[in-house]
PDB file of C-alpha atoms in Angstrom:
ATOM      1  CA  MET Z   9      -0.164   0.036  -0.061  1.00 50.00           C
ATOM      2  CA  PRO Z  10       1.414   3.483  -0.983  1.00 60.00           C
ATOM      3  CA  ASP Z  11       2.638   5.824   1.836  1.00 62.00           C
ATOM      4  CA  LEU Z  12      -0.282   8.361   2.548  1.00 66.00           C
ATOM      5  CA  SER Z  13       1.509  10.227   5.369  1.00 70.00           C
ATOM      6  CA  PRO Z  14       1.324  13.996   5.639  1.00 71.00           C
ATOM      7  CA  GLN Z  15       4.708  14.245   4.339  1.00 65.00           C
ATOM      8  CA  VAL Z  16       3.804  12.686   1.077  1.00 66.00           C
ATOM      9  CA  LEU Z  17       0.287  13.950   0.649  1.00 71.00           C
ATOM     10  CA  GLY Z  18       1.325  17.585   1.606  1.00 75.00           C
ATOM     11  CA  PRO Z  19       3.433  18.252  -1.604  1.00 71.00           C
ATOM     12  CA  LEU Z  20       1.041  16.367  -3.955  1.00 72.00           C
ATOM     13  CA  ILE Z  21      -1.811  18.500  -2.695  1.00 81.00           C
ATOM     14  CA  GLY Z  22       0.123  21.589  -3.337  1.00 78.00           C
ATOM     15  CA  LEU Z  23       0.898  20.545  -6.740  1.00 74.00           C
ATOM     16  CA  ALA Z  24      -2.544  19.577  -7.654  1.00 79.00           C
ATOM     17  CA  ILE Z  25      -3.549  23.106  -6.622  1.00 84.00           C
ATOM     18  CA  ALA Z  26      -0.797  24.888  -8.077  1.00 77.00           C
ATOM     19  CA  LEU Z  27      -0.356  23.264 -11.448  1.00 76.00           C
ATOM     20  CA  PRO Z  28      -3.644  24.091 -13.059  1.00 80.00           C
ATOM     21  CA  LEU Z  29      -3.256  27.794 -11.870  1.00 79.00           C
ATOM     22  CA  ILE Z  30       0.308  27.909 -13.443  1.00 75.00           C
ATOM     23  CA  PHE Z  31      -0.903  26.500 -16.578  1.00 75.00           C
ATOM     24  CA  LEU Z  32      -3.702  28.950 -16.653  1.00 78.00           C
ATOM     25  CA  ARG Z  33      -1.329  31.985 -16.079  1.00 75.00           C
ATOM     26  CA  ASN Z  34       0.927  30.809 -18.723  1.00 74.00           C
ATOM     27  CA  ARG Z  35      -1.592  30.807 -21.647  1.00 76.00           C
ATOM     28  CA  LYS Z  36      -0.812  34.405 -22.714  1.00 83.00           C
ATOM     29  CA  PRO Z  37       2.226  36.492 -23.104  1.00 86.00           C
ATOM     30  CA  ARG Z  38       3.308  38.233 -20.070  1.00 86.00           C
ATOM     31  CA  ILE Z  39       5.428  41.628 -19.808  1.00 87.00           C
ATOM     32  CA  LEU Z  40       9.117  40.844 -19.893  1.00 89.00           C
ATOM     33  CA  LYS Z  41      11.268  43.278 -17.681  1.00 90.00           C
ATOM     34  CA  PRO Z  42      14.707  42.276 -18.225  1.00 89.00           C
ATOM     35  CA  GLN Z  43      16.075  44.389 -15.369  1.00 91.00           C
ATOM     36  CA  TRP Z  44      14.173  42.154 -12.929  1.00 92.00           C
ATOM     37  CA  MET Z  45      15.157  38.708 -14.329  1.00 91.00           C
ATOM     38  CA  TRP Z  46      17.930  38.312 -11.581  1.00 92.00           C
ATOM     39  CA  VAL Z  47      15.087  38.092  -8.991  1.00 93.00           C
ATOM     40  CA  MET Z  48      13.838  34.473  -9.548  1.00 90.00           C
ATOM     41  CA  PRO Z  49      17.328  32.922  -9.576  1.00 92.00           C
ATOM     42  CA  ALA Z  50      18.267  34.995  -6.422  1.00 94.00           C
ATOM     43  CA  ILE Z  51      15.281  33.394  -4.823  1.00 93.00           C
ATOM     44  CA  ILE Z  52      15.718  29.960  -6.085  1.00 90.00           C
ATOM     45  CA  VAL Z  53      19.449  29.491  -5.437  1.00 92.00           C
ATOM     46  CA  PRO Z  54      19.206  30.034  -1.651  1.00 92.00           C
ATOM     47  CA  LEU Z  55      16.125  28.061  -1.487  1.00 90.00           C
ATOM     48  CA  MET Z  56      17.423  25.084  -3.267  1.00 87.00           C
ATOM     49  CA  GLY Z  57      20.559  25.462  -1.192  1.00 84.00           C
ATOM     50  CA  LEU Z  58      18.422  25.173   1.850  1.00 86.00           C
ATOM     51  CA  ALA Z  59      16.700  22.120   0.465  1.00 81.00           C
ATOM     52  CA  LEU Z  60      20.160  20.367  -0.184  1.00 78.00           C
ATOM     53  CA  TRP Z  61      21.179  21.067   3.270  1.00 80.00           C
ATOM     54  CA  GLY Z  62      17.774  19.827   4.623  1.00 76.00           C
ATOM     55  CA  THR Z  63      18.333  16.440   2.734  1.00 69.00           C
ATOM     56  CA  SER Z  64      21.736  16.092   4.429  1.00 68.00           C
ATOM     57  CA  MET Z  65      20.276  16.717   7.836  1.00 70.00           C
ATOM     58  CA  ASP Z  66      17.731  13.942   7.312  1.00 67.00           C
ATOM     59  CA  PRO Z  67      18.082  11.239  10.036  1.00 66.00           C
ATOM     60  CA  SER Z  68      16.868   8.589   7.757  1.00 67.00           C
ATOM     61  CA  THR Z  69      19.409   9.426   5.141  1.00 61.00           C
ATOM     62  CA  PRO Z  70      22.694   7.634   5.472  1.00 60.00           C
ATOM     63  CA  HIS Z  71      25.360  10.262   5.874  1.00 62.00           C
ATOM     64  CA  VAL Z  72      28.409   9.127   3.701  1.00 64.00           C
ATOM     65  CA  PRO Z  73      30.829  11.881   2.629  1.00 66.00           C
ATOM     66  CA  PHE Z  74      30.752  12.693  -1.065  1.00 73.00           C
ATOM     67  CA  ASP Z  75      33.536  11.300  -3.041  1.00 79.00           C
ATOM     68  CA  GLY Z  76      34.686  12.165  -6.573  1.00 84.00           C
ATOM     69  CA  LEU Z  77      31.937  10.104  -8.196  1.00 84.00           C
ATOM     70  CA  ALA Z  78      29.176  11.841  -6.036  1.00 82.00           C
ATOM     71  CA  TRP Z  79      30.654  15.317  -7.018  1.00 87.00           C
ATOM     72  CA  ALA Z  80      30.847  14.261 -10.726  1.00 91.00           C
ATOM     73  CA  ILE Z  81      26.976  13.338 -10.457  1.00 87.00           C
ATOM     74  CA  LEU Z  82      26.080  16.585  -8.957  1.00 89.00           C
ATOM     75  CA  ALA Z  83      28.030  18.530 -11.695  1.00 93.00           C
ATOM     76  CA  VAL Z  84      26.241  16.425 -14.281  1.00 92.00           C
ATOM     77  CA  GLY Z  85      22.953  17.398 -12.705  1.00 91.00           C
ATOM     78  CA  LEU Z  86      23.975  21.042 -12.855  1.00 94.00           C
ATOM     79  CA  ILE Z  87      25.267  21.057 -16.384  1.00 96.00           C
ATOM     80  CA  LEU Z  88      22.455  19.338 -17.750  1.00 92.00           C
ATOM     81  CA  GLY Z  89      20.055  21.455 -15.989  1.00 92.00           C
ATOM     82  CA  GLY Z  90      21.788  24.568 -17.380  1.00 95.00           C
ATOM     83  CA  ALA Z  91      21.685  22.902 -21.070  1.00 94.00           C
ATOM     84  CA  PHE Z  92      17.853  22.440 -20.632  1.00 89.00           C
ATOM     85  CA  GLY Z  93      17.413  25.880 -18.998  1.00 91.00           C
ATOM     86  CA  TRP Z  94      19.418  27.518 -22.189  1.00 93.00           C
ATOM     87  CA  TRP Z  95      17.062  25.306 -24.505  1.00 89.00           C
ATOM     88  CA  ARG Z  96      13.901  26.461 -22.788  1.00 87.00           C
ATOM     89  CA  GLY Z  97      14.794  30.024 -22.738  1.00 89.00           C
ATOM     90  CA  LYS Z  98      15.633  29.813 -26.553  1.00 88.00           C
ATOM     91  CA  MET Z  99      12.113  28.152 -27.118  1.00 85.00           C
ATOM     92  CA  THR Z 100      10.337  31.157 -25.204  1.00 86.00           C
ATOM     93  CA  THR Z 101       8.645  33.525 -27.787  1.00 85.00           C
ATOM     94  CA  ILE Z 102       9.216  37.020 -27.114  1.00 86.00           C
ATOM     95  CA  GLU Z 103       6.865  39.788 -28.711  1.00 85.00           C
ATOM     96  CA  ALA Z 104       8.437  43.136 -29.262  1.00 85.00           C
ATOM     97  CA  HIS Z 105       5.751  45.783 -29.278  1.00 84.00           C
ATOM     98  CA  ALA Z 106       5.841  49.183 -31.113  1.00 83.00           C
ATOM     99  CA  ASP Z 107       6.128  51.043 -27.820  1.00 86.00           C
ATOM    100  CA  GLY Z 108       9.267  49.067 -26.689  1.00 82.00           C
ATOM    101  CA  THR Z 109       7.566  46.803 -24.278  1.00 88.00           C
ATOM    102  CA  LEU Z 110       8.574  43.204 -24.540  1.00 90.00           C
ATOM    103  CA  LYS Z 111       6.129  40.228 -23.703  1.00 90.00           C
ATOM    104  CA  ALA Z 112       7.286  36.573 -23.460  1.00 88.00           C
ATOM    105  CA  GLN Z 113       5.410  33.437 -23.608  1.00 84.00           C
ATOM    106  CA  ALA Z 114       7.147  30.263 -22.261  1.00 79.00           C
ATOM    107  CA  SER Z 115       6.310  26.793 -23.555  1.00 75.00           C
ATOM    108  CA  PRO Z 116       4.383  24.503 -20.877  1.00 76.00           C
ATOM    109  CA  ILE Z 117       7.089  21.828 -21.569  1.00 76.00           C
ATOM    110  CA  GLY Z 118       9.525  23.569 -19.002  1.00 70.00           C
ATOM    111  CA  LEU Z 119       7.010  23.237 -16.310  1.00 74.00           C
ATOM    112  CA  ILE Z 120       6.259  19.724 -17.158  1.00 78.00           C
ATOM    113  CA  LEU Z 121      10.061  19.119 -17.139  1.00 75.00           C
ATOM    114  CA  ILE Z 122      10.341  20.707 -13.679  1.00 72.00           C
ATOM    115  CA  ILE Z 123       7.521  18.526 -12.297  1.00 77.00           C
ATOM    116  CA  ALA Z 124       9.024  15.534 -13.683  1.00 78.00           C
ATOM    117  CA  VAL Z 125      12.361  15.980 -12.361  1.00 74.00           C
ATOM    118  CA  MET Z 126      10.746  16.416  -8.852  1.00 71.00           C
ATOM    119  CA  LEU Z 127       8.768  13.223  -9.058  1.00 77.00           C
ATOM    120  CA  GLY Z 128      11.675  11.543 -10.554  1.00 74.00           C
ATOM    121  CA  ARG Z 129      13.974  12.760  -7.799  1.00 70.00           C
ATOM    122  CA  ARG Z 130      11.410  11.353  -5.357  1.00 72.00           C
ATOM    123  CA  ALA Z 131      10.935   7.967  -7.154  1.00 76.00           C
ATOM    124  CA  LEU Z 132      14.698   7.435  -7.696  1.00 72.00           C
ATOM    125  CA  GLY Z 133      15.443   8.191  -4.206  1.00 66.00           C
ATOM    126  CA  ALA Z 134      13.162   5.745  -2.831  1.00 71.00           C
ATOM    127  CA  PHE Z 135      14.536   3.122  -5.418  1.00 73.00           C
ATOM    128  CA  LEU Z 136      18.196   3.937  -4.715  1.00 70.00           C
ATOM    129  CA  GLU Z 137      18.355   4.003  -1.112  1.00 68.00           C
ATOM    130  CA  PRO Z 138      18.215   0.148  -0.610  1.00 70.00           C
ATOM    131  CA  HIS Z 139      20.669  -0.368  -3.481  1.00 71.00           C
ATOM    132  CA  ALA Z 140      22.901   2.540  -3.594  1.00 68.00           C
ATOM    133  CA  ALA Z 141      25.654   0.887  -1.320  1.00 68.00           C
ATOM    134  CA  GLU Z 142      25.928  -2.248  -3.256  1.00 74.00           C
ATOM    135  CA  TRP Z 143      26.249  -0.226  -6.532  1.00 71.00           C
ATOM    136  CA  GLY Z 144      28.973   1.891  -5.024  1.00 72.00           C
ATOM    137  CA  LEU Z 145      26.856   5.135  -5.433  1.00 74.00           C
ATOM    138  CA  ASN Z 146      25.758   8.032  -3.144  1.00 75.00           C
ATOM    139  CA  ALA Z 147      22.053   8.032  -3.211  1.00 73.00           C
ATOM    140  CA  LEU Z 148      21.956  11.481  -1.606  1.00 77.00           C
ATOM    141  CA  ALA Z 149      24.215  12.942  -4.322  1.00 79.00           C
ATOM    142  CA  ILE Z 150      21.842  11.450  -7.138  1.00 79.00           C
ATOM    143  CA  THR Z 151      18.614  12.970  -5.428  1.00 77.00           C
ATOM    144  CA  ASP Z 152      20.706  16.212  -4.941  1.00 83.00           C
ATOM    145  CA  ALA Z 153      21.750  16.220  -8.509  1.00 85.00           C
ATOM    146  CA  PHE Z 154      17.940  16.607  -9.421  1.00 83.00           C
ATOM    147  CA  LEU Z 155      17.670  19.775  -7.564  1.00 85.00           C
ATOM    148  CA  LEU Z 156      20.895  21.112  -9.005  1.00 90.00           C
ATOM    149  CA  PHE Z 157      19.263  20.397 -12.355  1.00 89.00           C
ATOM    150  CA  VAL Z 158      16.172  22.524 -11.429  1.00 86.00           C
ATOM    151  CA  VAL Z 159      18.645  25.290 -10.290  1.00 92.00           C
ATOM    152  CA  GLY Z 160      20.728  25.209 -13.641  1.00 94.00           C
ATOM    153  CA  MET Z 161      17.515  25.147 -15.514  1.00 90.00           C
ATOM    154  CA  ILE Z 162      15.941  28.224 -13.942  1.00 90.00           C
ATOM    155  CA  VAL Z 163      19.230  30.094 -13.929  1.00 95.00           C
ATOM    156  CA  MET Z 164      20.199  29.571 -17.423  1.00 95.00           C
ATOM    157  CA  GLN Z 165      16.676  29.970 -18.717  1.00 92.00           C
ATOM    158  CA  ARG Z 166      16.785  33.564 -17.068  1.00 94.00           C
ATOM    159  CA  VAL Z 167      20.220  34.322 -18.519  1.00 95.00           C
ATOM    160  CA  GLU Z 168      19.500  33.314 -22.187  1.00 94.00           C
ATOM    161  CA  MET Z 169      16.269  35.401 -21.939  1.00 92.00           C
ATOM    162  CA  PHE Z 170      18.034  38.348 -20.548  1.00 93.00           C
ATOM    163  CA  ILE Z 171      20.522  38.224 -23.440  1.00 93.00           C
ATOM    164  CA  ARG Z 172      17.906  37.918 -25.899  1.00 91.00           C
ATOM    165  CA  ALA Z 173      15.803  40.689 -24.457  1.00 91.00           C
ATOM    166  CA  ARG Z 174      18.814  42.985 -24.493  1.00 90.00           C
ATOM    167  CA  ARG Z 175      19.449  42.170 -28.115  1.00 89.00           C
ATOM    168  CA  ILE Z 176      15.932  42.830 -29.061  1.00 87.00           C
ATOM    169  CA  GLN Z 177      15.969  46.246 -27.225  1.00 85.00           C
ATOM    170  CA  SER Z 178      18.969  47.316 -28.997  1.00 83.00           C
ATOM    171  CA  GLY Z 179      17.507  46.570 -32.309  1.00 77.00           C
ATOM    172  CA  SER Z 180      19.164  43.241 -33.167  1.00 73.00           C
ATOM    173  CA  GLY Z 181      17.359  40.285 -34.659  1.00 66.00           C
ATOM    174  CA  ASP Z 182      16.196  37.242 -32.797  1.00 65.00           C
ATOM    175  CA  SER Z 183      14.944  33.932 -34.190  1.00 60.00           C
ATOM    176  CA  HIS Z 184      12.038  33.836 -31.787  1.00 56.00           C
ATOM    177  CA  VAL Z 185      10.847  37.283 -31.842  1.00 55.00           C
ATOM    178  CA  ALA Z 186       7.198  38.273 -32.865  1.00 55.00           C
ATOM    179  CA  ASN Z 187       6.887  41.823 -33.860  1.00 56.00           C
ATOM    180  CA  VAL Z 188       3.582  43.186 -32.867  1.00 57.00           C
ATOM    181  CA  ALA Z 189       2.234  46.572 -33.969  1.00 50.00           C
TER     182      ALA Z 189
END
């Protein structure tokens, strides 16, 4: 029988409420202000750092120091997240209006990817915990790599969109721009 404790149900209920609202909100383009694009990474990076610290403090998690392989797993998670974030930023359509305002509309694929990563992290953690030692892996490093994937994705998406927005504002062309009169 599946675990229906409050620790499991709480995040699932939160996702069930938040997802439809986020999908509805992302149906139309929103105003893009490049000067404020640093805010989301500035919020996400410390929160994910806190989450990484919190997983290391979990008493049910074995505390094995990270070795070279564990650090490599973390680096791969961050690099892959950055690559997906750059791609997600490239796929975002930016509308350049005649009055100089920019509007951006992201594809829902990025949100689906973030949810899949979080669910995959939970499922993989449950699968790896009993087998990690016999395979010579650090289960905590693998689950933490998923968090770093999300960090890399969010940060690099914002960096890529900031670069494109500045390029558009300076009058240069962009392949994912829709000029709106």
